[in-house]
JSON list of C-alpha atoms in Angstrom, two decimals:
[
{"chain": "A", "resi": 287, "resn": "UNK", "atom": "CA", "xyz": [9.15, -21.53, -171.49]},
{"chain": "A", "resi": 288, "resn": "UNK", "atom": "CA", "xyz": [9.76, -22.82, -167.86]},
{"chain": "A", "resi": 289, "resn": "UNK", "atom": "CA", "xyz": [7.56, -25.70, -167.18]},
{"chain": "A", "resi": 290, "resn": "UNK", "atom": "CA", "xyz": [6.37, -27.31, -163.82]},
{"chain": "A", "resi": 291, "resn": "UNK", "atom": "CA", "xyz": [8.19, -30.06, -162.44]},
{"chain": "A", "resi": 292, "resn": "UNK", "atom": "CA", "xyz": [5.96, -33.04, -161.48]},
{"chain": "A", "resi": 293, "resn": "UNK", "atom": "CA", "xyz": [5.48, -34.68, -158.22]},
{"chain": "A", "resi": 294, "resn": "UNK", "atom": "CA", "xyz": [6.73, -38.15, -158.69]},
{"chain": "A", "resi": 295, "resn": "UNK", "atom": "CA", "xyz": [6.99, -41.50, -156.01]},
{"chain": "A", "resi": 296, "resn": "UNK", "atom": "CA", "xyz": [9.31, -43.49, -157.50]},
{"chain": "A", "resi": 297, "resn": "UNK", "atom": "CA", "xyz": [8.94, -47.35, -156.96]},
{"chain": "A", "resi": 298, "resn": "UNK", "atom": "CA", "xyz": [5.96, -46.70, -154.33]},
{"chain": "A", "resi": 299, "resn": "UNK", "atom": "CA", "xyz": [4.99, -50.03, -152.47]},
{"chain": "A", "resi": 300, "resn": "UNK", "atom": "CA", "xyz": [3.32, -49.10, -149.44]},
{"chain": "A", "resi": 301, "resn": "UNK", "atom": "CA", "xyz": [5.32, -47.07, -147.52]},
{"chain": "A", "resi": 302, "resn": "UNK", "atom": "CA", "xyz": [3.87, -43.96, -144.97]},
{"chain": "A", "resi": 303, "resn": "UNK", "atom": "CA", "xyz": [2.26, -41.03, -146.99]},
{"chain": "A", "resi": 304, "resn": "UNK", "atom": "CA", "xyz": [3.84, -37.92, -144.55]},
{"chain": "A", "resi": 305, "resn": "UNK", "atom": "CA", "xyz": [1.93, -35.01, -144.09]},
{"chain": "A", "resi": 306, "resn": "UNK", "atom": "CA", "xyz": [2.49, -31.55, -142.66]},
{"chain": "A", "resi": 307, "resn": "UNK", "atom": "CA", "xyz": [2.69, -32.71, -139.26]},
{"chain": "A", "resi": 308, "resn": "UNK", "atom": "CA", "xyz": [4.94, -35.34, -139.36]},
{"chain": "A", "resi": 309, "resn": "UNK", "atom": "CA", "xyz": [7.27, -36.73, -136.07]},
{"chain": "A", "resi": 310, "resn": "UNK", "atom": "CA", "xyz": [10.01, -37.88, -137.28]},
{"chain": "A", "resi": 311, "resn": "UNK", "atom": "CA", "xyz": [11.42, -38.64, -133.40]},
{"chain": "A", "resi": 312, "resn": "UNK", "atom": "CA", "xyz": [8.47, -40.83, -132.97]},
{"chain": "A", "resi": 313, "resn": "UNK", "atom": "CA", "xyz": [7.54, -38.87, -129.95]},
{"chain": "A", "resi": 314, "resn": "UNK", "atom": "CA", "xyz": [4.12, -37.76, -130.64]},
{"chain": "A", "resi": 315, "resn": "UNK", "atom": "CA", "xyz": [1.03, -38.78, -128.69]},
{"chain": "A", "resi": 316, "resn": "UNK", "atom": "CA", "xyz": [-0.80, -41.93, -129.74]},
{"chain": "A", "resi": 317, "resn": "UNK", "atom": "CA", "xyz": [-3.84, -39.78, -130.22]},
{"chain": "A", "resi": 318, "resn": "UNK", "atom": "CA", "xyz": [-2.53, -36.93, -132.89]},
{"chain": "A", "resi": 319, "resn": "UNK", "atom": "CA", "xyz": [-5.09, -37.52, -135.26]},
{"chain": "A", "resi": 320, "resn": "UNK", "atom": "CA", "xyz": [-2.53, -38.53, -137.46]},
{"chain": "A", "resi": 321, "resn": "UNK", "atom": "CA", "xyz": [-3.48, -40.94, -140.01]},
{"chain": "A", "resi": 322, "resn": "UNK", "atom": "CA", "xyz": [-1.49, -44.09, -140.46]},
{"chain": "A", "resi": 323, "resn": "UNK", "atom": "CA", "xyz": [-0.91, -45.28, -144.17]},
{"chain": "A", "resi": 324, "resn": "UNK", "atom": "CA", "xyz": [1.79, -47.56, -143.28]},
{"chain": "A", "resi": 325, "resn": "UNK", "atom": "CA", "xyz": [0.13, -50.58, -144.69]},
{"chain": "A", "resi": 326, "resn": "UNK", "atom": "CA", "xyz": [-1.18, -48.66, -147.93]},
{"chain": "A", "resi": 327, "resn": "UNK", "atom": "CA", "xyz": [-0.49, -50.61, -151.14]},
{"chain": "A", "resi": 328, "resn": "UNK", "atom": "CA", "xyz": [0.60, -48.43, -154.29]},
{"chain": "A", "resi": 329, "resn": "UNK", "atom": "CA", "xyz": [-3.23, -48.85, -155.71]},
{"chain": "A", "resi": 330, "resn": "UNK", "atom": "CA", "xyz": [-4.75, -47.04, -153.21]},
{"chain": "A", "resi": 331, "resn": "UNK", "atom": "CA", "xyz": [-2.23, -44.57, -152.69]},
{"chain": "A", "resi": 332, "resn": "UNK", "atom": "CA", "xyz": [-2.84, -43.95, -156.32]},
{"chain": "A", "resi": 333, "resn": "UNK", "atom": "CA", "xyz": [-6.42, -43.45, -155.71]},
{"chain": "A", "resi": 334, "resn": "UNK", "atom": "CA", "xyz": [-6.32, -41.07, -152.89]},
{"chain": "A", "resi": 335, "resn": "UNK", "atom": "CA", "xyz": [-3.54, -39.03, -155.05]},
{"chain": "A", "resi": 336, "resn": "UNK", "atom": "CA", "xyz": [-6.23, -39.04, -157.96]},
{"chain": "A", "resi": 337, "resn": "UNK", "atom": "CA", "xyz": [-9.01, -37.61, -155.89]},
{"chain": "A", "resi": 338, "resn": "UNK", "atom": "CA", "xyz": [-7.25, -34.94, -153.69]},
{"chain": "A", "resi": 339, "resn": "UNK", "atom": "CA", "xyz": [-5.22, -33.62, -157.05]},
{"chain": "A", "resi": 340, "resn": "UNK", "atom": "CA", "xyz": [-6.11, -29.91, -158.16]},
{"chain": "A", "resi": 341, "resn": "UNK", "atom": "CA", "xyz": [-8.71, -29.74, -161.38]},
{"chain": "A", "resi": 342, "resn": "UNK", "atom": "CA", "xyz": [-6.47, -30.43, -164.20]},
{"chain": "A", "resi": 343, "resn": "UNK", "atom": "CA", "xyz": [-3.99, -31.96, -162.78]},
{"chain": "A", "resi": 344, "resn": "UNK", "atom": "CA", "xyz": [-3.38, -35.61, -164.07]},
{"chain": "A", "resi": 345, "resn": "UNK", "atom": "CA", "xyz": [-2.31, -38.63, -162.09]},
{"chain": "A", "resi": 346, "resn": "UNK", "atom": "CA", "xyz": [-0.55, -41.77, -163.36]},
{"chain": "A", "resi": 347, "resn": "UNK", "atom": "CA", "xyz": [0.75, -44.89, -161.99]},
{"chain": "A", "resi": 348, "resn": "UNK", "atom": "CA", "xyz": [3.82, -46.02, -164.71]},
{"chain": "A", "resi": 349, "resn": "UNK", "atom": "CA", "xyz": [5.42, -48.65, -164.14]},
{"chain": "A", "resi": 350, "resn": "UNK", "atom": "CA", "xyz": [5.11, -48.59, -160.53]},
{"chain": "A", "resi": 351, "resn": "UNK", "atom": "CA", "xyz": [5.88, -44.76, -160.19]},
{"chain": "A", "resi": 352, "resn": "UNK", "atom": "CA", "xyz": [3.02, -42.29, -158.80]},
{"chain": "A", "resi": 353, "resn": "UNK", "atom": "CA", "xyz": [3.36, -39.26, -161.24]},
{"chain": "A", "resi": 354, "resn": "UNK", "atom": "CA", "xyz": [1.71, -36.51, -160.50]},
{"chain": "A", "resi": 355, "resn": "UNK", "atom": "CA", "xyz": [1.59, -33.32, -163.30]},
{"chain": "A", "resi": 356, "resn": "UNK", "atom": "CA", "xyz": [0.28, -30.05, -163.52]},
{"chain": "A", "resi": 357, "resn": "UNK", "atom": "CA", "xyz": [-1.64, -28.93, -166.62]},
{"chain": "A", "resi": 358, "resn": "UNK", "atom": "CA", "xyz": [0.63, -28.15, -169.98]},
{"chain": "A", "resi": 359, "resn": "UNK", "atom": "CA", "xyz": [1.52, -24.96, -171.43]},
{"chain": "A", "resi": 360, "resn": "UNK", "atom": "CA", "xyz": [0.20, -23.49, -174.21]},
{"chain": "A", "resi": 361, "resn": "UNK", "atom": "CA", "xyz": [2.55, -25.07, -177.00]},
{"chain": "A", "resi": 362, "resn": "UNK", "atom": "CA", "xyz": [1.73, -28.31, -176.00]},
{"chain": "A", "resi": 363, "resn": "UNK", "atom": "CA", "xyz": [-1.80, -27.63, -176.42]},
{"chain": "A", "resi": 364, "resn": "UNK", "atom": "CA", "xyz": [-1.37, -26.00, -179.93]},
{"chain": "A", "resi": 365, "resn": "UNK", "atom": "CA", "xyz": [0.77, -29.14, -181.20]},
{"chain": "A", "resi": 366, "resn": "UNK", "atom": "CA", "xyz": [-2.01, -31.50, -180.12]},
{"chain": "A", "resi": 367, "resn": "UNK", "atom": "CA", "xyz": [-4.38, -29.20, -181.82]},
{"chain": "A", "resi": 368, "resn": "UNK", "atom": "CA", "xyz": [-2.86, -29.69, -184.90]},
{"chain": "A", "resi": 369, "resn": "UNK", "atom": "CA", "xyz": [-2.37, -33.39, -184.84]},
{"chain": "A", "resi": 370, "resn": "UNK", "atom": "CA", "xyz": [-6.35, -33.58, -184.08]},
{"chain": "A", "resi": 371, "resn": "UNK", "atom": "CA", "xyz": [-6.88, -30.99, -187.24]},
{"chain": "A", "resi": 372, "resn": "UNK", "atom": "CA", "xyz": [-4.99, -33.40, -189.21]},
{"chain": "A", "resi": 373, "resn": "UNK", "atom": "CA", "xyz": [-6.02, -36.84, -188.45]},
{"chain": "A", "resi": 374, "resn": "UNK", "atom": "CA", "xyz": [-9.58, -35.38, -188.69]},
{"chain": "A", "resi": 375, "resn": "UNK", "atom": "CA", "xyz": [-8.94, -34.07, -192.18]},
{"chain": "A", "resi": 376, "resn": "UNK", "atom": "CA", "xyz": [-6.53, -36.91, -193.52]},
{"chain": "A", "resi": 377, "resn": "UNK", "atom": "CA", "xyz": [-7.58, -40.15, -191.92]},
{"chain": "A", "resi": 378, "resn": "UNK", "atom": "CA", "xyz": [-9.60, -42.20, -194.43]},
{"chain": "A", "resi": 379, "resn": "UNK", "atom": "CA", "xyz": [-11.66, -44.16, -192.08]},
{"chain": "A", "resi": 380, "resn": "UNK", "atom": "CA", "xyz": [-14.40, -41.76, -190.67]},
{"chain": "A", "resi": 381, "resn": "UNK", "atom": "CA", "xyz": [-15.26, -43.82, -188.06]},
{"chain": "A", "resi": 382, "resn": "UNK", "atom": "CA", "xyz": [-12.36, -43.06, -186.22]},
{"chain": "A", "resi": 383, "resn": "UNK", "atom": "CA", "xyz": [-12.40, -40.33, -183.30]},
{"chain": "A", "resi": 384, "resn": "UNK", "atom": "CA", "xyz": [-9.57, -38.59, -181.22]},
{"chain": "A", "resi": 385, "resn": "UNK", "atom": "CA", "xyz": [-10.07, -38.07, -177.43]},
{"chain": "A", "resi": 386, "resn": "UNK", "atom": "CA", "xyz": [-7.97, -36.15, -175.06]},
{"chain": "A", "resi": 387, "resn": "UNK", "atom": "CA", "xyz": [-8.11, -37.19, -171.03]},
{"chain": "A", "resi": 388, "resn": "UNK", "atom": "CA", "xyz": [-9.14, -40.44, -171.57]},
{"chain": "A", "resi": 389, "resn": "UNK", "atom": "CA", "xyz": [-7.74, -43.43, -168.64]},
{"chain": "A", "resi": 390, "resn": "UNK", "atom": "CA", "xyz": [-6.17, -46.34, -169.90]},
{"chain": "A", "resi": 391, "resn": "UNK", "atom": "CA", "xyz": [-4.69, -49.21, -167.80]},
{"chain": "A", "resi": 392, "resn": "UNK", "atom": "CA", "xyz": [-2.11, -51.03, -169.06]},
{"chain": "A", "resi": 393, "resn": "UNK", "atom": "CA", "xyz": [-0.59, -54.27, -168.28]},
{"chain": "A", "resi": 394, "resn": "UNK", "atom": "CA", "xyz": [2.65, -53.42, -166.17]},
{"chain": "A", "resi": 395, "resn": "UNK", "atom": "CA", "xyz": [5.60, -55.09, -165.04]},
{"chain": "A", "resi": 396, "resn": "UNK", "atom": "CA", "xyz": [4.26, -55.63, -161.36]},
{"chain": "A", "resi": 397, "resn": "UNK", "atom": "CA", "xyz": [1.25, -53.71, -160.77]},
{"chain": "A", "resi": 398, "resn": "UNK", "atom": "CA", "xyz": [-1.35, -52.25, -163.53]},
{"chain": "A", "resi": 399, "resn": "UNK", "atom": "CA", "xyz": [-0.77, -49.19, -164.96]},
{"chain": "A", "resi": 400, "resn": "UNK", "atom": "CA", "xyz": [-2.99, -46.21, -165.10]},
{"chain": "A", "resi": 401, "resn": "UNK", "atom": "CA", "xyz": [-1.95, -44.06, -167.84]},
{"chain": "A", "resi": 402, "resn": "UNK", "atom": "CA", "xyz": [-3.77, -40.53, -169.49]},
{"chain": "A", "resi": 403, "resn": "UNK", "atom": "CA", "xyz": [-2.15, -40.00, -172.66]},
{"chain": "A", "resi": 404, "resn": "UNK", "atom": "CA", "xyz": [-2.04, -36.36, -174.69]},
{"chain": "A", "resi": 405, "resn": "UNK", "atom": "CA", "xyz": [-4.13, -37.72, -177.65]},
{"chain": "A", "resi": 406, "resn": "UNK", "atom": "CA", "xyz": [-6.11, -41.51, -178.35]},
{"chain": "A", "resi": 407, "resn": "UNK", "atom": "CA", "xyz": [-7.10, -42.20, -181.67]},
{"chain": "A", "resi": 408, "resn": "UNK", "atom": "CA", "xyz": [-9.69, -45.19, -181.66]},
{"chain": "A", "resi": 409, "resn": "UNK", "atom": "CA", "xyz": [-12.93, -46.00, -182.91]},
{"chain": "A", "resi": 410, "resn": "UNK", "atom": "CA", "xyz": [-16.19, -44.41, -182.32]},
{"chain": "A", "resi": 411, "resn": "UNK", "atom": "CA", "xyz": [-17.87, -45.79, -179.33]},
{"chain": "A", "resi": 412, "resn": "UNK", "atom": "CA", "xyz": [-14.20, -47.75, -177.80]},
{"chain": "A", "resi": 413, "resn": "UNK", "atom": "CA", "xyz": [-15.03, -45.68, -174.71]},
{"chain": "A", "resi": 414, "resn": "UNK", "atom": "CA", "xyz": [-18.99, -45.81, -174.78]},
{"chain": "A", "resi": 415, "resn": "UNK", "atom": "CA", "xyz": [-19.56, -46.53, -170.36]},
{"chain": "A", "resi": 416, "resn": "UNK", "atom": "CA", "xyz": [-19.53, -45.26, -167.51]},
{"chain": "A", "resi": 417, "resn": "UNK", "atom": "CA", "xyz": [-15.48, -46.51, -166.48]},
{"chain": "A", "resi": 418, "resn": "UNK", "atom": "CA", "xyz": [-12.88, -44.00, -165.36]},
{"chain": "A", "resi": 419, "resn": "UNK", "atom": "CA", "xyz": [-9.68, -46.50, -166.50]},
{"chain": "A", "resi": 420, "resn": "UNK", "atom": "CA", "xyz": [-10.12, -48.11, -169.91]},
{"chain": "A", "resi": 421, "resn": "UNK", "atom": "CA", "xyz": [-9.54, -51.51, -171.05]},
{"chain": "A", "resi": 422, "resn": "UNK", "atom": "CA", "xyz": [-7.13, -50.60, -174.26]},
{"chain": "A", "resi": 423, "resn": "UNK", "atom": "CA", "xyz": [-8.28, -52.79, -176.93]},
{"chain": "A", "resi": 424, "resn": "UNK", "atom": "CA", "xyz": [-9.63, -51.25, -179.55]},
{"chain": "A", "resi": 425, "resn": "UNK", "atom": "CA", "xyz": [-7.12, -48.46, -179.19]},
{"chain": "A", "resi": 426, "resn": "UNK", "atom": "CA", "xyz": [-4.73, -47.64, -182.48]},
{"chain": "A", "resi": 427, "resn": "UNK", "atom": "CA", "xyz": [-2.50, -44.93, -181.44]},
{"chain": "A", "resi": 428, "resn": "UNK", "atom": "CA", "xyz": [-1.68, -43.11, -178.56]},
{"chain": "A", "resi": 429, "resn": "UNK", "atom": "CA", "xyz": [0.01, -39.95, -178.87]},
{"chain": "A", "resi": 430, "resn": "UNK", "atom": "CA", "xyz": [2.58, -37.97, -176.18]},
{"chain": "A", "resi": 431, "resn": "UNK", "atom": "CA", "xyz": [4.31, -34.30, -176.52]},
{"chain": "A", "resi": 432, "resn": "UNK", "atom": "CA", "xyz": [7.01, -34.26, -174.11]},
{"chain": "A", "resi": 433, "resn": "UNK", "atom": "CA", "xyz": [7.91, -31.46, -171.78]},
{"chain": "A", "resi": 434, "resn": "UNK", "atom": "CA", "xyz": [11.17, -31.03, -169.67]},
{"chain": "A", "resi": 435, "resn": "UNK", "atom": "CA", "xyz": [9.28, -32.66, -166.81]},
{"chain": "A", "resi": 436, "resn": "UNK", "atom": "CA", "xyz": [7.98, -35.63, -168.47]},
{"chain": "A", "resi": 437, "resn": "UNK", "atom": "CA", "xyz": [10.04, -36.35, -171.38]},
{"chain": "A", "resi": 438, "resn": "UNK", "atom": "CA", "xyz": [12.15, -39.64, -169.35]},
{"chain": "A", "resi": 439, "resn": "UNK", "atom": "CA", "xyz": [8.99, -41.38, -169.00]},
{"chain": "A", "resi": 440, "resn": "UNK", "atom": "CA", "xyz": [7.62, -40.29, -172.00]},
{"chain": "A", "resi": 441, "resn": "UNK", "atom": "CA", "xyz": [10.74, -41.73, -173.94]},
{"chain": "A", "resi": 442, "resn": "UNK", "atom": "CA", "xyz": [10.95, -45.25, -171.48]},
{"chain": "A", "resi": 443, "resn": "UNK", "atom": "CA", "xyz": [8.20, -45.64, -169.09]},
{"chain": "A", "resi": 444, "resn": "UNK", "atom": "CA", "xyz": [5.62, -45.12, -171.17]},
{"chain": "A", "resi": 445, "resn": "UNK", "atom": "CA", "xyz": [6.99, -47.53, -174.31]},
{"chain": "A", "resi": 446, "resn": "UNK", "atom": "CA", "xyz": [6.59, -50.30, -172.13]},
{"chain": "A", "resi": 447, "resn": "UNK", "atom": "CA", "xyz": [3.04, -50.13, -170.94]},
{"chain": "A", "resi": 448, "resn": "UNK", "atom": "CA", "xyz": [1.63, -49.29, -174.43]},
{"chain": "A", "resi": 449, "resn": "UNK", "atom": "CA", "xyz": [3.75, -51.93, -176.08]},
{"chain": "A", "resi": 450, "resn": "UNK", "atom": "CA", "xyz": [2.28, -54.46, -173.80]},
{"chain": "A", "resi": 451, "resn": "UNK", "atom": "CA", "xyz": [-0.51, -53.65, -174.37]},
{"chain": "A", "resi": 452, "resn": "UNK", "atom": "CA", "xyz": [-0.36, -54.39, -177.55]},
{"chain": "A", "resi": 453, "resn": "UNK", "atom": "CA", "xyz": [-1.16, -50.67, -178.61]},
{"chain": "A", "resi": 454, "resn": "UNK", "atom": "CA", "xyz": [-0.40, -50.57, -182.66]},
{"chain": "A", "resi": 455, "resn": "UNK", "atom": "CA", "xyz": [1.16, -47.26, -182.68]},
{"chain": "A", "resi": 456, "resn": "UNK", "atom": "CA", "xyz": [3.17, -44.73, -180.02]},
{"chain": "A", "resi": 457, "resn": "UNK", "atom": "CA", "xyz": [3.68, -41.66, -181.88]},
{"chain": "A", "resi": 458, "resn": "UNK", "atom": "CA", "xyz": [6.42, -39.63, -179.72]},
{"chain": "A", "resi": 459, "resn": "UNK", "atom": "CA", "xyz": [6.61, -35.72, -180.28]},
{"chain": "A", "resi": 460, "resn": "UNK", "atom": "CA", "xyz": [9.71, -34.64, -178.41]},
{"chain": "A", "resi": 461, "resn": "UNK", "atom": "CA", "xyz": [10.09, -30.87, -178.32]},
{"chain": "A", "resi": 462, "resn": "UNK", "atom": "CA", "xyz": [13.40, -31.24, -176.30]},
{"chain": "A", "resi": 463, "resn": "UNK", "atom": "CA", "xyz": [14.97, -33.24, -178.94]},
{"chain": "A", "resi": 464, "resn": "UNK", "atom": "CA", "xyz": [13.21, -31.86, -182.15]},
{"chain": "A", "resi": 465, "resn": "UNK", "atom": "CA", "xyz": [12.05, -35.23, -183.22]},
{"chain": "A", "resi": 466, "resn": "UNK", "atom": "CA", "xyz": [9.26, -37.66, -183.66]},
{"chain": "A", "resi": 467, "resn": "UNK", "atom": "CA", "xyz": [9.79, -41.03, -183.37]},
{"chain": "A", "resi": 468, "resn": "UNK", "atom": "CA", "xyz": [6.56, -43.47, -184.97]},
{"chain": "A", "resi": 469, "resn": "UNK", "atom": "CA", "xyz": [6.63, -46.42, -182.48]},
{"chain": "A", "resi": 470, "resn": "UNK", "atom": "CA", "xyz": [4.84, -49.66, -184.60]},
{"chain": "A", "resi": 471, "resn": "UNK", "atom": "CA", "xyz": [4.50, -53.34, -184.31]},
{"chain": "A", "resi": 472, "resn": "UNK", "atom": "CA", "xyz": [4.80, -54.22, -180.79]},
{"chain": "A", "resi": 473, "resn": "UNK", "atom": "CA", "xyz": [6.45, -57.12, -179.19]},
{"chain": "A", "resi": 474, "resn": "UNK", "atom": "CA", "xyz": [6.55, -57.69, -175.69]},
{"chain": "A", "resi": 475, "resn": "UNK", "atom": "CA", "xyz": [7.61, -54.74, -174.01]},
{"chain": "A", "resi": 476, "resn": "UNK", "atom": "CA", "xyz": [8.90, -52.86, -176.99]},
{"chain": "A", "resi": 477, "resn": "UNK", "atom": "CA", "xyz": [8.16, -51.96, -180.37]},
{"chain": "A", "resi": 478, "resn": "UNK", "atom": "CA", "xyz": [10.37, -53.87, -183.22]},
{"chain": "A", "resi": 479, "resn": "UNK", "atom": "CA", "xyz": [9.85, -50.29, -185.37]},
{"chain": "A", "resi": 480, "resn": "UNK", "atom": "CA", "xyz": [11.17, -47.09, -184.05]},
{"chain": "A", "resi": 481, "resn": "UNK", "atom": "CA", "xyz": [11.71, -44.11, -187.49]},
{"chain": "A", "resi": 482, "resn": "UNK", "atom": "CA", "xyz": [12.76, -41.21, -185.96]},
{"chain": "A", "resi": 483, "resn": "UNK", "atom": "CA", "xyz": [11.96, -37.61, -188.25]},
{"chain": "A", "resi": 484, "resn": "UNK", "atom": "CA", "xyz": [13.12, -34.40, -187.09]},
{"chain": "A", "resi": 485, "resn": "UNK", "atom": "CA", "xyz": [10.47, -31.73, -186.39]},
{"chain": "A", "resi": 486, "resn": "UNK", "atom": "CA", "xyz": [9.47, -29.86, -189.70]},
{"chain": "A", "resi": 487, "resn": "UNK", "atom": "CA", "xyz": [9.18, -33.02, -192.13]},
{"chain": "A", "resi": 488, "resn": "UNK", "atom": "CA", "xyz": [6.21, -35.15, -192.99]},
{"chain": "A", "resi": 489, "resn": "UNK", "atom": "CA", "xyz": [6.04, -37.66, -190.83]},
{"chain": "A", "resi": 490, "resn": "UNK", "atom": "CA", "xyz": [4.55, -41.42, -192.30]},
{"chain": "A", "resi": 491, "resn": "UNK", "atom": "CA", "xyz": [2.10, -43.03, -190.08]},
{"chain": "A", "resi": 492, "resn": "UNK", "atom": "CA", "xyz": [1.47, -46.79, -190.22]},
{"chain": "A", "resi": 493, "resn": "UNK", "atom": "CA", "xyz": [-1.94, -47.97, -191.18]},
{"chain": "A", "resi": 494, "resn": "UNK", "atom": "CA", "xyz": [-4.79, -47.64, -189.81]},
{"chain": "A", "resi": 495, "resn": "UNK", "atom": "CA", "xyz": [-3.96, -44.42, -190.46]},
{"chain": "A", "resi": 496, "resn": "UNK", "atom": "CA", "xyz": [-1.87, -44.44, -193.31]},
{"chain": "A", "resi": 497, "resn": "UNK", "atom": "CA", "xyz": [-1.09, -40.79, -194.16]},
{"chain": "A", "resi": 498, "resn": "UNK", "atom": "CA", "xyz": [1.82, -38.41, -193.77]},
{"chain": "A", "resi": 499, "resn": "UNK", "atom": "CA", "xyz": [1.72, -35.94, -190.57]},
{"chain": "A", "resi": 500, "resn": "UNK", "atom": "CA", "xyz": [3.31, -32.51, -191.82]},
{"chain": "A", "resi": 501, "resn": "UNK", "atom": "CA", "xyz": [5.21, -31.49, -188.47]},
{"chain": "A", "resi": 502, "resn": "UNK", "atom": "CA", "xyz": [6.05, -28.40, -190.20]},
{"chain": "A", "resi": 503, "resn": "UNK", "atom": "CA", "xyz": [3.09, -26.78, -189.29]},
{"chain": "A", "resi": 504, "resn": "UNK", "atom": "CA", "xyz": [4.02, -27.55, -185.20]}
]
């Protein structure tokens, strides 16, 4: 199944953002009207790109890289829907809620990260404010479902941000590797526990969820 590739700006640290009227030879008139973004910070560039992204596209700042991803395909969404269904049916704590489209501010190695996990589980009312990007305090689990275009950052860069934020559980559903990894017990920028399970098996989730996720339904 074909998947659109995201736009990634690796290591963006303030270089100019070029448009369709670039003049690589540098001989254009000074009053050409082309904006000069040479002093733009990564945070400012992130905000500008976020504002310009098409509806439904996801813009994230992950470990210093600006990543723009188009809407996911149907298989991706079916897996998320099944996870949502099982959490709602099996979780013993009825104060927990499943959130999609929630932006989290994560501590980064240099810049503050801005990520939008596929799924966030947190107590009801955790995000009851007017903010776009939220403090991850109170988040109990984040989940990502990989695509070919996003798998590398889901497997590596996002782990570091989630661990630094102290999020107790990171559930990685890796379609390309046909496995599920349950990261838990964060310490520094890594998780000390990361058991792997083949897709199709029952996957035990740590407390406070404390139930088995049936991946045969994926």
